[in-house]
Tab-separated table of C-alpha atoms in Angstrom:
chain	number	residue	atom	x	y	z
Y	1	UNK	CA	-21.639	16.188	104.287
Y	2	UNK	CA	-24.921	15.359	102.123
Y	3	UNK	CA	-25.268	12.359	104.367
Y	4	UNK	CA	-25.486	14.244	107.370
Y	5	UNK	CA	-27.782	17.438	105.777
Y	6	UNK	CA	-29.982	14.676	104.741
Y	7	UNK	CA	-30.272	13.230	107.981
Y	8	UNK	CA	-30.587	16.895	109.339
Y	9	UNK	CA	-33.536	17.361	107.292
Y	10	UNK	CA	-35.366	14.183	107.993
Y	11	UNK	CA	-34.564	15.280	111.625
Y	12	UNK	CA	-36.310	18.772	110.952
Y	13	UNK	CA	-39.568	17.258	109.299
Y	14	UNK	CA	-39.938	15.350	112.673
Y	15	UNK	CA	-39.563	18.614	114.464
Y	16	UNK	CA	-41.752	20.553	112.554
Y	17	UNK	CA	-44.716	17.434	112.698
Y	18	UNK	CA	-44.213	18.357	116.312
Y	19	UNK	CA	-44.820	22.066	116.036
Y	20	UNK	CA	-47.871	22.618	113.722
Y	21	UNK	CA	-50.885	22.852	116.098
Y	22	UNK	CA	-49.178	25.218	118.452
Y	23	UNK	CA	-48.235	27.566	116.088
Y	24	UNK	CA	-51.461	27.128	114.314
Y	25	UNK	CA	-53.263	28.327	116.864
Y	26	UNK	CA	-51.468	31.300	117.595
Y	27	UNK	CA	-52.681	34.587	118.593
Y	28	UNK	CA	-51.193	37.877	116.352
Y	29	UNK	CA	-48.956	39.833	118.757
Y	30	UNK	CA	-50.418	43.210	120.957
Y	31	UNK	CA	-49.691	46.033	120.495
Y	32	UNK	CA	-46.802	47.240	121.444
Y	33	UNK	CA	-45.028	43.630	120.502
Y	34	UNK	CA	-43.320	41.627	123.870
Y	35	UNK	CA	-40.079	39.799	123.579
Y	36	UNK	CA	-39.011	37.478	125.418
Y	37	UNK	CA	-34.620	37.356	126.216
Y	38	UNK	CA	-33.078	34.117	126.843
Y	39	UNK	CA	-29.623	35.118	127.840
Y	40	UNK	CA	-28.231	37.564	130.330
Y	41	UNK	CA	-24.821	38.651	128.712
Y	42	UNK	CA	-25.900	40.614	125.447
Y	43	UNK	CA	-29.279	40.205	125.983
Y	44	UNK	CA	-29.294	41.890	129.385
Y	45	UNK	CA	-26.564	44.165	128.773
Y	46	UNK	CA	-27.974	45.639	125.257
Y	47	UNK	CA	-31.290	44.376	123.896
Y	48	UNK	CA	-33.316	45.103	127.180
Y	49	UNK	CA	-32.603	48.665	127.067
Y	50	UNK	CA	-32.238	49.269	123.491
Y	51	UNK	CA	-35.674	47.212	122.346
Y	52	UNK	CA	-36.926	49.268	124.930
Y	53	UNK	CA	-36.301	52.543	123.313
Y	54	UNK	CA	-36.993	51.114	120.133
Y	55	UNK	CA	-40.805	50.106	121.286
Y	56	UNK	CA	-40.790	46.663	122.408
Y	57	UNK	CA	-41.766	45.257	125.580
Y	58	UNK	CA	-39.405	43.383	127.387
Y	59	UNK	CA	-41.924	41.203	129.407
Y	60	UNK	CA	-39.820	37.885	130.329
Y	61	UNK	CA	-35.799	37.049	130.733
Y	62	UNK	CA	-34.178	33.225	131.045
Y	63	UNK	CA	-31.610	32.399	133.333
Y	64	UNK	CA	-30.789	28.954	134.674
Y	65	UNK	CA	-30.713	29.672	138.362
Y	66	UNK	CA	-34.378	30.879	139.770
Y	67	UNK	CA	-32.887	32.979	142.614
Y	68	UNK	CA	-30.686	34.835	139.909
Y	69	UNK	CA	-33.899	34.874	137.289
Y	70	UNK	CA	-36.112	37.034	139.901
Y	71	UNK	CA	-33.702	39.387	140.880
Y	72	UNK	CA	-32.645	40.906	137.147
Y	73	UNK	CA	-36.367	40.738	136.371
Y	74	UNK	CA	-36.868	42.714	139.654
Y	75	UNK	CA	-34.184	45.192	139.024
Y	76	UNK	CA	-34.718	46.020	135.512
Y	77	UNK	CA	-38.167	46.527	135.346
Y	78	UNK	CA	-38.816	43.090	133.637
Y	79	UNK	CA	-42.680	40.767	134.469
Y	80	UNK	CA	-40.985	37.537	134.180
Y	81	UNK	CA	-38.441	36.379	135.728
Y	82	UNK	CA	-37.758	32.463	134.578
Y	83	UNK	CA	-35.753	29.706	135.825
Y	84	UNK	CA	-36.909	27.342	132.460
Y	85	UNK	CA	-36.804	27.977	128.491
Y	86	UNK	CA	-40.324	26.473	128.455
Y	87	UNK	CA	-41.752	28.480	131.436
Y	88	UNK	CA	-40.304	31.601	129.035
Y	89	UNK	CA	-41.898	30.500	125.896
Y	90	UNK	CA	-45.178	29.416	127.387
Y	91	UNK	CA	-46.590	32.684	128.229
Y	92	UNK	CA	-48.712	34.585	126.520
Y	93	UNK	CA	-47.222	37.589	127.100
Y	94	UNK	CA	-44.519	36.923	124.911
Y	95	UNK	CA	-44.535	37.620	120.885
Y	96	UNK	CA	-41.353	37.094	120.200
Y	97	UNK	CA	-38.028	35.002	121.773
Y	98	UNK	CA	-34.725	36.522	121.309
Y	99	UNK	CA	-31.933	33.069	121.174
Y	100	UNK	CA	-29.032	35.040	122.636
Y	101	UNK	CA	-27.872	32.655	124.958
Y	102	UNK	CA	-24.400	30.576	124.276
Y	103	UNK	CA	-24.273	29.122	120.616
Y	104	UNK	CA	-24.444	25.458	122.265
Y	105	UNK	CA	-27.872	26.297	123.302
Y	106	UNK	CA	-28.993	28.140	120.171
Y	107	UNK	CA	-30.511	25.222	118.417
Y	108	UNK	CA	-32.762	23.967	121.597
Y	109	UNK	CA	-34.021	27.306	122.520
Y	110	UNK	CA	-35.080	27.985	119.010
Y	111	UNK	CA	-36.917	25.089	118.771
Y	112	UNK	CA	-38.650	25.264	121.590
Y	113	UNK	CA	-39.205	28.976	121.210
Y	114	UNK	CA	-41.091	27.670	118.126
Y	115	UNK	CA	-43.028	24.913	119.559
Y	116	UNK	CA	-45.149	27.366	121.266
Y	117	UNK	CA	-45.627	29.271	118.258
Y	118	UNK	CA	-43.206	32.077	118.711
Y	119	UNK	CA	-41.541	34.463	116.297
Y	120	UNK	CA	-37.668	34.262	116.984
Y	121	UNK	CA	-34.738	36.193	116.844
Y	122	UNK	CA	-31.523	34.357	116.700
Y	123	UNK	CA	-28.089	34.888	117.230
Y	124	UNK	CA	-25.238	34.287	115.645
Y	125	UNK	CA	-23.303	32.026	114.770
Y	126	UNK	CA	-26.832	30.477	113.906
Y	127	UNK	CA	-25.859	27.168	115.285
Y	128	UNK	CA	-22.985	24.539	115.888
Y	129	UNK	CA	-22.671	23.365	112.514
Y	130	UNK	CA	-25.026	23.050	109.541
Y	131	UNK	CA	-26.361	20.416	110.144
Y	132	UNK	CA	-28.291	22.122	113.448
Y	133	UNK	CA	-28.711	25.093	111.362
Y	134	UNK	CA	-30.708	22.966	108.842
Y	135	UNK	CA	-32.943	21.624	111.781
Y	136	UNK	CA	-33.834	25.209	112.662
Y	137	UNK	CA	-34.454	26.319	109.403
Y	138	UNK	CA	-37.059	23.460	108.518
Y	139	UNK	CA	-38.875	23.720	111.667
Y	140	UNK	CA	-39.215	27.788	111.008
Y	141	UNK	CA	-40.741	27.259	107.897
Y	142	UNK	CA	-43.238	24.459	109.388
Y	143	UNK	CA	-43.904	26.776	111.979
Y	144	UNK	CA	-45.362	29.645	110.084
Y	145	UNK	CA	-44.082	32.720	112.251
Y	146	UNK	CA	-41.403	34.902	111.380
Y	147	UNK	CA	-37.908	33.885	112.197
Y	148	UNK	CA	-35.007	36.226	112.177
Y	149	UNK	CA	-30.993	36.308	112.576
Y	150	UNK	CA	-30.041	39.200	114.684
Y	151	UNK	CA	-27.318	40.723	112.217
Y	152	UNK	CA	-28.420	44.220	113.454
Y	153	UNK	CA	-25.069	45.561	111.274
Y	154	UNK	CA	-28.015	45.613	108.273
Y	155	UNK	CA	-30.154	48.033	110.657
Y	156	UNK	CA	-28.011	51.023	110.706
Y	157	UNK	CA	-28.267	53.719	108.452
Y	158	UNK	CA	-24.689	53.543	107.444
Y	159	UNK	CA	-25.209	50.368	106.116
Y	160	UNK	CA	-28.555	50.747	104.239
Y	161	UNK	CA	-26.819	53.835	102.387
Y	162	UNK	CA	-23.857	51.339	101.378
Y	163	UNK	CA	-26.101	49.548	100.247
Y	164	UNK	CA	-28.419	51.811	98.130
Y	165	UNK	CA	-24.758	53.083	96.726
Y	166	UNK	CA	-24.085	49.866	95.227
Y	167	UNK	CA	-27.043	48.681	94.266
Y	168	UNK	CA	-27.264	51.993	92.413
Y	169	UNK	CA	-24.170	51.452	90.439
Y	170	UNK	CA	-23.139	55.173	91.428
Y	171	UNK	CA	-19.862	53.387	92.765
Y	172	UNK	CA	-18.861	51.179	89.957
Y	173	UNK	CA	-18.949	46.956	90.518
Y	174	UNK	CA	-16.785	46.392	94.013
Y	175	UNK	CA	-12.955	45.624	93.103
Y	176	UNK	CA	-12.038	44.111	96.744
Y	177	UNK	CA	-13.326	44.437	100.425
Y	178	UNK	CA	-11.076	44.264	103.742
Y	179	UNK	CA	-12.289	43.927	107.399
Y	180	UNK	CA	-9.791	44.838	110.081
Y	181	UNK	CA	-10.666	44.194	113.754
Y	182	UNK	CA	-7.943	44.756	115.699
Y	183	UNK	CA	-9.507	44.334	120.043
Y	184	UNK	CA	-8.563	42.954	123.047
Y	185	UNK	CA	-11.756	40.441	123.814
Y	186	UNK	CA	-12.391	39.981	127.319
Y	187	UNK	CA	-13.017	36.097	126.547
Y	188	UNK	CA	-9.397	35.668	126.027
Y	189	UNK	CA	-7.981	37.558	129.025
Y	190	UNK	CA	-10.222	36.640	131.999
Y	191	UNK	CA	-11.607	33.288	132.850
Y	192	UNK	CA	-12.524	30.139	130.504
Y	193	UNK	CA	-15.629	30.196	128.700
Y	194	UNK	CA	-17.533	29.446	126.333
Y	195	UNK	CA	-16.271	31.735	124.233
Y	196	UNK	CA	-12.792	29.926	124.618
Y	197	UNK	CA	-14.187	26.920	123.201
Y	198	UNK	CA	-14.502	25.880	119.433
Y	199	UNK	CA	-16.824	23.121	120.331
Y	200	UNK	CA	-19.295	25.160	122.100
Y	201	UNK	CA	-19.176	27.984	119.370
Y	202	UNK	CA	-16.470	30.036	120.594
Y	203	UNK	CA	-13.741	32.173	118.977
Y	204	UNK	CA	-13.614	35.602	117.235
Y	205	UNK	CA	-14.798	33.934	114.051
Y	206	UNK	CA	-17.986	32.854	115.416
Y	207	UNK	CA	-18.133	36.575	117.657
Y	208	UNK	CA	-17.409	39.129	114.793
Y	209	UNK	CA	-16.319	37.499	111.504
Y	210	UNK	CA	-19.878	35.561	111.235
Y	211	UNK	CA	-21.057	39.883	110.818
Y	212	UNK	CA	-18.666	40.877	108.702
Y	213	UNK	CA	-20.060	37.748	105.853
Y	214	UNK	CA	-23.412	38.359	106.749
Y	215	UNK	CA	-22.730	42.387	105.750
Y	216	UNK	CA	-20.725	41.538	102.867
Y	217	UNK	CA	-23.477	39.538	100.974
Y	218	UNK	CA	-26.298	42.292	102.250
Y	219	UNK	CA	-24.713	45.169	100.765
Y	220	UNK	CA	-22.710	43.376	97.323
Y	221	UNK	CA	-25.588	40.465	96.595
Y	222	UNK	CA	-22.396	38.225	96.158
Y	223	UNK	CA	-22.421	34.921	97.610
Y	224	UNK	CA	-19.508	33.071	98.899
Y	225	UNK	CA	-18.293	30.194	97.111
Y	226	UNK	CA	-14.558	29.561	98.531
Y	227	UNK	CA	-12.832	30.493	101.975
Y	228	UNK	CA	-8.816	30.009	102.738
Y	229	UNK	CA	-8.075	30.582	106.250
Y	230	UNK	CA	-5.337	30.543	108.662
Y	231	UNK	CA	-6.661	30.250	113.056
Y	232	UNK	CA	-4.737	30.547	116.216
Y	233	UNK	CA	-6.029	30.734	119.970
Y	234	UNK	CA	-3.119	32.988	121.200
Y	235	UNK	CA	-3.596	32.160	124.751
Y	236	UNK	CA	-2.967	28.287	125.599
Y	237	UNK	CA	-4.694	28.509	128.610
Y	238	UNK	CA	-7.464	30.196	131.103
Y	239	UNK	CA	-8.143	29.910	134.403
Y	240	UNK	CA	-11.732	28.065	135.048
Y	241	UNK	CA	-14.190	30.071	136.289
Y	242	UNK	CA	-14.594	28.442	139.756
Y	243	UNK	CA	-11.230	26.192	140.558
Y	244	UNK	CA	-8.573	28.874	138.708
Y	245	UNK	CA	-7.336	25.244	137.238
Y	246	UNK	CA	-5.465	25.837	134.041
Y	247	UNK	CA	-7.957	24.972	131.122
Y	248	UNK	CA	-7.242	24.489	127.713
Y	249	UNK	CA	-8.433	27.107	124.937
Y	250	UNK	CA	-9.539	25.530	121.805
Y	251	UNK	CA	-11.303	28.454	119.909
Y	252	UNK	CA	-9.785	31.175	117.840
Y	253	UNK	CA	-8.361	33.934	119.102
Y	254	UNK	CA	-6.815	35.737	116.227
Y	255	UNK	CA	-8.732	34.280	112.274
Y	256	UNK	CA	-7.396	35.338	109.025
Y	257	UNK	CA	-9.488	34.406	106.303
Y	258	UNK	CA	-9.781	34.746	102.506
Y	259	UNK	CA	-13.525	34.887	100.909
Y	260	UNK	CA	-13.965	34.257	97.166
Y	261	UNK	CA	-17.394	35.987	96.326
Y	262	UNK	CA	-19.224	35.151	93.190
Y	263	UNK	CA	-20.280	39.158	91.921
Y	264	UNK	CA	-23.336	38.895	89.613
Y	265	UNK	CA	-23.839	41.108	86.608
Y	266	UNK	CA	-25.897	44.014	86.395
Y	267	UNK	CA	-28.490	43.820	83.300
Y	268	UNK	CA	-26.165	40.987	81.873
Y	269	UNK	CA	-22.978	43.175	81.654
Y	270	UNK	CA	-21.040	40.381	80.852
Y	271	UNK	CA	-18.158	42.496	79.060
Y	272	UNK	CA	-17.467	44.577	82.309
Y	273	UNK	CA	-14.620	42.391	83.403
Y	274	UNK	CA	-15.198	43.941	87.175
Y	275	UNK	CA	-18.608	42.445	87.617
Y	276	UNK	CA	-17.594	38.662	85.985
Y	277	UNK	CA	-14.344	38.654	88.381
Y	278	UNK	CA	-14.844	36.797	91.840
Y	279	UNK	CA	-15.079	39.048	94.692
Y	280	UNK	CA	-12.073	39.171	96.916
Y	281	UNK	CA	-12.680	39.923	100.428
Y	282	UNK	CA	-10.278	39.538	103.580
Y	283	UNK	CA	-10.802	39.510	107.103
Y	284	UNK	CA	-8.582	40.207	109.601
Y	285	UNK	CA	-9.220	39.284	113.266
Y	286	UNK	CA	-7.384	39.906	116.760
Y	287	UNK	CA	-9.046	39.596	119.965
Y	288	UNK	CA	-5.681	39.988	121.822
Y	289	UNK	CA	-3.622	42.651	120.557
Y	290	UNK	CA	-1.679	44.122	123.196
Y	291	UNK	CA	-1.460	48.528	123.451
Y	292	UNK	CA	-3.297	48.551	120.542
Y	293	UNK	CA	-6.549	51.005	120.321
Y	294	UNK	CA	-9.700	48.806	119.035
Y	295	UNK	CA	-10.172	48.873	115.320
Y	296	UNK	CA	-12.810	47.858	113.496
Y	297	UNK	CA	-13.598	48.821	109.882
Y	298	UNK	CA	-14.707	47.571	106.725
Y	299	UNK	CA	-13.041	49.313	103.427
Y	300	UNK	CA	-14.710	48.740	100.360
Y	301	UNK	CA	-12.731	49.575	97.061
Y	302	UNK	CA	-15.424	50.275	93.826
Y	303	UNK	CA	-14.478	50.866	90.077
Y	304	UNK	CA	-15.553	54.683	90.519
Y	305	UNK	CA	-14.851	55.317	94.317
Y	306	UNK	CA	-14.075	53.618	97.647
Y	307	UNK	CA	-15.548	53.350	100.897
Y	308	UNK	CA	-15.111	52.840	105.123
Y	309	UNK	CA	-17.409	51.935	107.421
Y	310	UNK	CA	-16.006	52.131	110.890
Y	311	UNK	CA	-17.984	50.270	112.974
Y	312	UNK	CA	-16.926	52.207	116.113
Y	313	UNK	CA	-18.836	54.838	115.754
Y	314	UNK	CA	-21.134	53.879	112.745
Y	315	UNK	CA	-19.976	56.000	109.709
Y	316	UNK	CA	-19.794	55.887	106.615
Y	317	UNK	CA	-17.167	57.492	104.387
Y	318	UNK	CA	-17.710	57.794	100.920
Y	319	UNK	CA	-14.863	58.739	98.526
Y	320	UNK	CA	-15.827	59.365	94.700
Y	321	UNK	CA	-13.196	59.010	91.892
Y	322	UNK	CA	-15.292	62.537	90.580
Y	323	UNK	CA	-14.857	64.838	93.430
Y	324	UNK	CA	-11.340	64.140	94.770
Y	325	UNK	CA	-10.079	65.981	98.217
Y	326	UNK	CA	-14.182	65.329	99.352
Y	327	UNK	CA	-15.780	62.791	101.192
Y	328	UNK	CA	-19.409	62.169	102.203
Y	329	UNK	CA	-19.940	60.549	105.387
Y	330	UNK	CA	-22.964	59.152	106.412
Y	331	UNK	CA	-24.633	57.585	110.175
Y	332	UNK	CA	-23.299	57.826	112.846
Y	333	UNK	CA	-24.108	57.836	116.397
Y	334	UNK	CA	-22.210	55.048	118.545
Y	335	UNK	CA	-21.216	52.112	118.339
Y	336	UNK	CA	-22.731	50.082	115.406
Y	337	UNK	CA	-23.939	46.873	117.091
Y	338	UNK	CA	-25.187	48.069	120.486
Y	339	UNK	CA	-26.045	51.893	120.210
Y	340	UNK	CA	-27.215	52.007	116.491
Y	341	UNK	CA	-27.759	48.371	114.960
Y	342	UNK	CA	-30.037	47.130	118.159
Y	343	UNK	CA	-32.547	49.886	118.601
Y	344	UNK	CA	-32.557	49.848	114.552
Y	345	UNK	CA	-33.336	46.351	114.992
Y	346	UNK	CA	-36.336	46.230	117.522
Y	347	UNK	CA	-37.416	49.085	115.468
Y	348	UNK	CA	-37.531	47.100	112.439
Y	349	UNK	CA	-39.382	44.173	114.024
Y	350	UNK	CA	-41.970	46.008	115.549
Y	351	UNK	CA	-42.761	47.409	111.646
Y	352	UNK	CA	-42.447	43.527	110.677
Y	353	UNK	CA	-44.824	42.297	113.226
Y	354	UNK	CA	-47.306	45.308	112.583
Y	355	UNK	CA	-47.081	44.375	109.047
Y	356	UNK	CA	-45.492	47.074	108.057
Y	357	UNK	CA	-44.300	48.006	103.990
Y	358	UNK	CA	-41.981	50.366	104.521
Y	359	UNK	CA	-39.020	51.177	106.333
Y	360	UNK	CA	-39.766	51.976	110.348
Y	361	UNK	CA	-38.130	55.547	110.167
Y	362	UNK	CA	-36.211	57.646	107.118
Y	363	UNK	CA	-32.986	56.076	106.121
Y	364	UNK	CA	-33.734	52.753	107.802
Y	365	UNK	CA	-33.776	49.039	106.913
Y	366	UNK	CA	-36.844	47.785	105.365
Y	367	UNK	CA	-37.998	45.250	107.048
Y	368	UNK	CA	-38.144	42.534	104.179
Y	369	UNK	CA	-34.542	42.860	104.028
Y	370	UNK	CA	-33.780	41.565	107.761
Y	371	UNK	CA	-31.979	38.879	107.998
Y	372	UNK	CA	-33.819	35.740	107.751
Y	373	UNK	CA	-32.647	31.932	109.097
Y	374	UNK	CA	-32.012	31.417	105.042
Y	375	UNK	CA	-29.393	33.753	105.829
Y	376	UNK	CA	-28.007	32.749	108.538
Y	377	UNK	CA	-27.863	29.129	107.484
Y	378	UNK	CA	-25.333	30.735	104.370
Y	379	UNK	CA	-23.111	32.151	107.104
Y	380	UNK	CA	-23.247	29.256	109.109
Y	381	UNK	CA	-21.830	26.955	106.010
Y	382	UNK	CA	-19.107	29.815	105.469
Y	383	UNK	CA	-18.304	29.710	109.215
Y	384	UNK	CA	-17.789	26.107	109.389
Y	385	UNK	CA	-15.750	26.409	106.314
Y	386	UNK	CA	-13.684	28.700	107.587
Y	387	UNK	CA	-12.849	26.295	111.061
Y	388	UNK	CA	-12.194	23.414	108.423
Y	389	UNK	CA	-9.771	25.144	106.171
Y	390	UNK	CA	-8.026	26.642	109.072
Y	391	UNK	CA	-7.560	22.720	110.849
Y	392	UNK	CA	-6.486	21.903	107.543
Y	393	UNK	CA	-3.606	24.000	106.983
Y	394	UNK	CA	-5.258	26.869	104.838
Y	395	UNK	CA	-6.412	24.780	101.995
Y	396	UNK	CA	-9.386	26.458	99.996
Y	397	UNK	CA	-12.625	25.286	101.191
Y	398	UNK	CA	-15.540	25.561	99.057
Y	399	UNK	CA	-19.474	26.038	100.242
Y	400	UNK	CA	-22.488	25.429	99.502
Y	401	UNK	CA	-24.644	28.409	98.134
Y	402	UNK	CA	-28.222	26.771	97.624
Y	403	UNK	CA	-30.646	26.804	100.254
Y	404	UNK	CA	-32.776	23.808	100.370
């Protein structure tokens, strides 16, 4: 593993020798900032209208097939219809590139995105594996422009007051944290896909779980130093997408997983035995769970009161050890990745890329605290930690907390 971070980094120093005069020369983004969407399942679907009402300009859109490009850029409103990642990222009408395309391609797109000296927003998972993740990372930093994961779960005000109530201490030190998605993906009950492929990035791990880590070390500060988990596709097979043949499904269609979380003192509290104790967290995750309503919540058990996001509907209920029967709740508004966490999101970068020190509107993320590649390079080590214990039978897997 050090071997091949090593070699990821000398690979990352070549990349960024390769970037520096574009990016040097690089204009500061209009007003209002344009973004740029390489992908047309999520990022058709949900950032083109929702960075639109959050006041970005979508002025270009990627897809492989020209014919296909023109036509969504036609119908939605959108300048640029491309058939290339380069003819995207070459115009100058574009401040910022959103990576949403397949995780295979995550790595390419973001380095080209930042060979022409654009800011980028990428997905999640960040990459294949760390070592691509370490590639990206470098070359950010050599580029000098702001790079971003898109865990819009931080955006929403639900969040940012979970947040504020822990870092407040008004809770107590966190005792334990569950995550319970219980769904019925699409990717594992139409035809085969990406998604239905561990070696391209696929699975409910990579889809949801990679969230649920990021949100845990926003909101507790704790970082994760050992996973134990347990992976199975549930589906042997799906039909591909233009034969119907039978293909094999390699990803994971239902994860259980065990996180270990290092929880820091506050002010050197070592005698609090809460605050010394590792962190447990679980997360449960079915993407085929037959008559079963979709689920998807996050409890969060304190030393002085207890907590639920559902992430259905973005709320927040708050439960205080000092005012049993009653319970706060907090956010709201839809769903908390497309209708709250994405418009939160664009709103947040616009404030970024204007420079801005605050948060973007009252009980919203500053934008300091969006989630940067550092980030995402943490929850790309857990992720791949969490494929490697599964193929291993469960055995705990620990990971690498530094950031080089």
């Amino acid at each position: 593993a050090a071997s091949a971070a090593a070699a990821a980094i000398g690979a990352a120093s070549a990349a960024a020798a390769a970037i520096g005069a574009a990016s040097a020369q690089r204009s500061e983004p209009s007003k209002p900032p344009s973004i740029g969407i390489l992908g047309t399942g999520w990022g058709l679907r949900v950032q083109v209208p929702e960075f639109r009402s959050a006041g970005l300009v979508v002025s270009a859109i990627y897809s492989r097939d020209a014919a296909r490009a023109a036509s969504i850029a036609e119908t939605h409103g959108i300048d640029h219809g491309c058939d290339s990642v380069d003819s995207l990222c070459a115009l100058t009408d574009v401040d910022i590139v959103s990576c949403v395309g397949p995780t295979s391609t995550r790595c390419e797109h973001t380095l080209t995105a930042l060979r022409y000296g654009k800011h980028v927003l990428v997905d999640k998972p960040m990459a294949l594996n760390e070592g691509e993740a370490l590639v990206m990372l470098q070359a950010a930093r050599a580029s000098k422009v702001q790079a971003w994961m898109d865990f819009e779960l931080r955006c929403t005000p639900a969040v940012v007051k979970l947040r504020e109530l822990l870092s407040s201490g008004e809770l107590g030190s966190p005792l334990h944290a569950s995550f319970r998605c219980v769904a019925n993906f699409g990717f594992l009950a139409g035809k085969h896909s990406h998604w239905a492929t561990r070696e391209q990035g696929g699975g409910v791990f990579s889809a949801v779980g990679t969230h649920f880590v990021d949100l845990t070390r926003h909101v507790t500060g704790c970082e994760v130093a050992r996973v134990s988990a347990t992976q199975r596709p549930l589906v042997a097979t799906l039909p591909h997408p233009s034969s119907g043949a039978p293909m094999v499904v390699t990803s994971d269609g239902l994860c259980m997983a065990t996180l270990e979380m290092v929880q820091p003192t506050r002010d050197g509290d070592t005698a609090n035995a809460a605050s010394s104790m590792p962190l447990p967290v679980s997360i449960f995750i079915s993407g085929l769970s037959p008559g079963l309503p979709f689920q998807n919540t996050l409890t969060l058990c304190c030393e002085r009161g207890s907590a639920t996001l559902n992430l259905l509907d973005a709320t927040l209920s708050v439960h205080r050890t000092d005012a049993p029967g009653q319970t706060e709740v907090y956010g709201g508004g839809g769903n908390a990745w497309s209708e709250v966490g994405t418009p939160a999101l664009g709103r947040a970068l616009v404030a970024a890329l204007k420079g801005g020190q605050g948060p973007a509107e009252a009980g919203g993320i500053h934008p300091r605290d969006l989630a940067t590649l550092e980030d995402g390079l943490i929850v790309q080590r857990v992720t791949d930690a969490v494929h490697e214990s599964a193929r291993r039978g469960g055995v705990w897997m620990f990971v690498d907390r530094e950031v080089p």
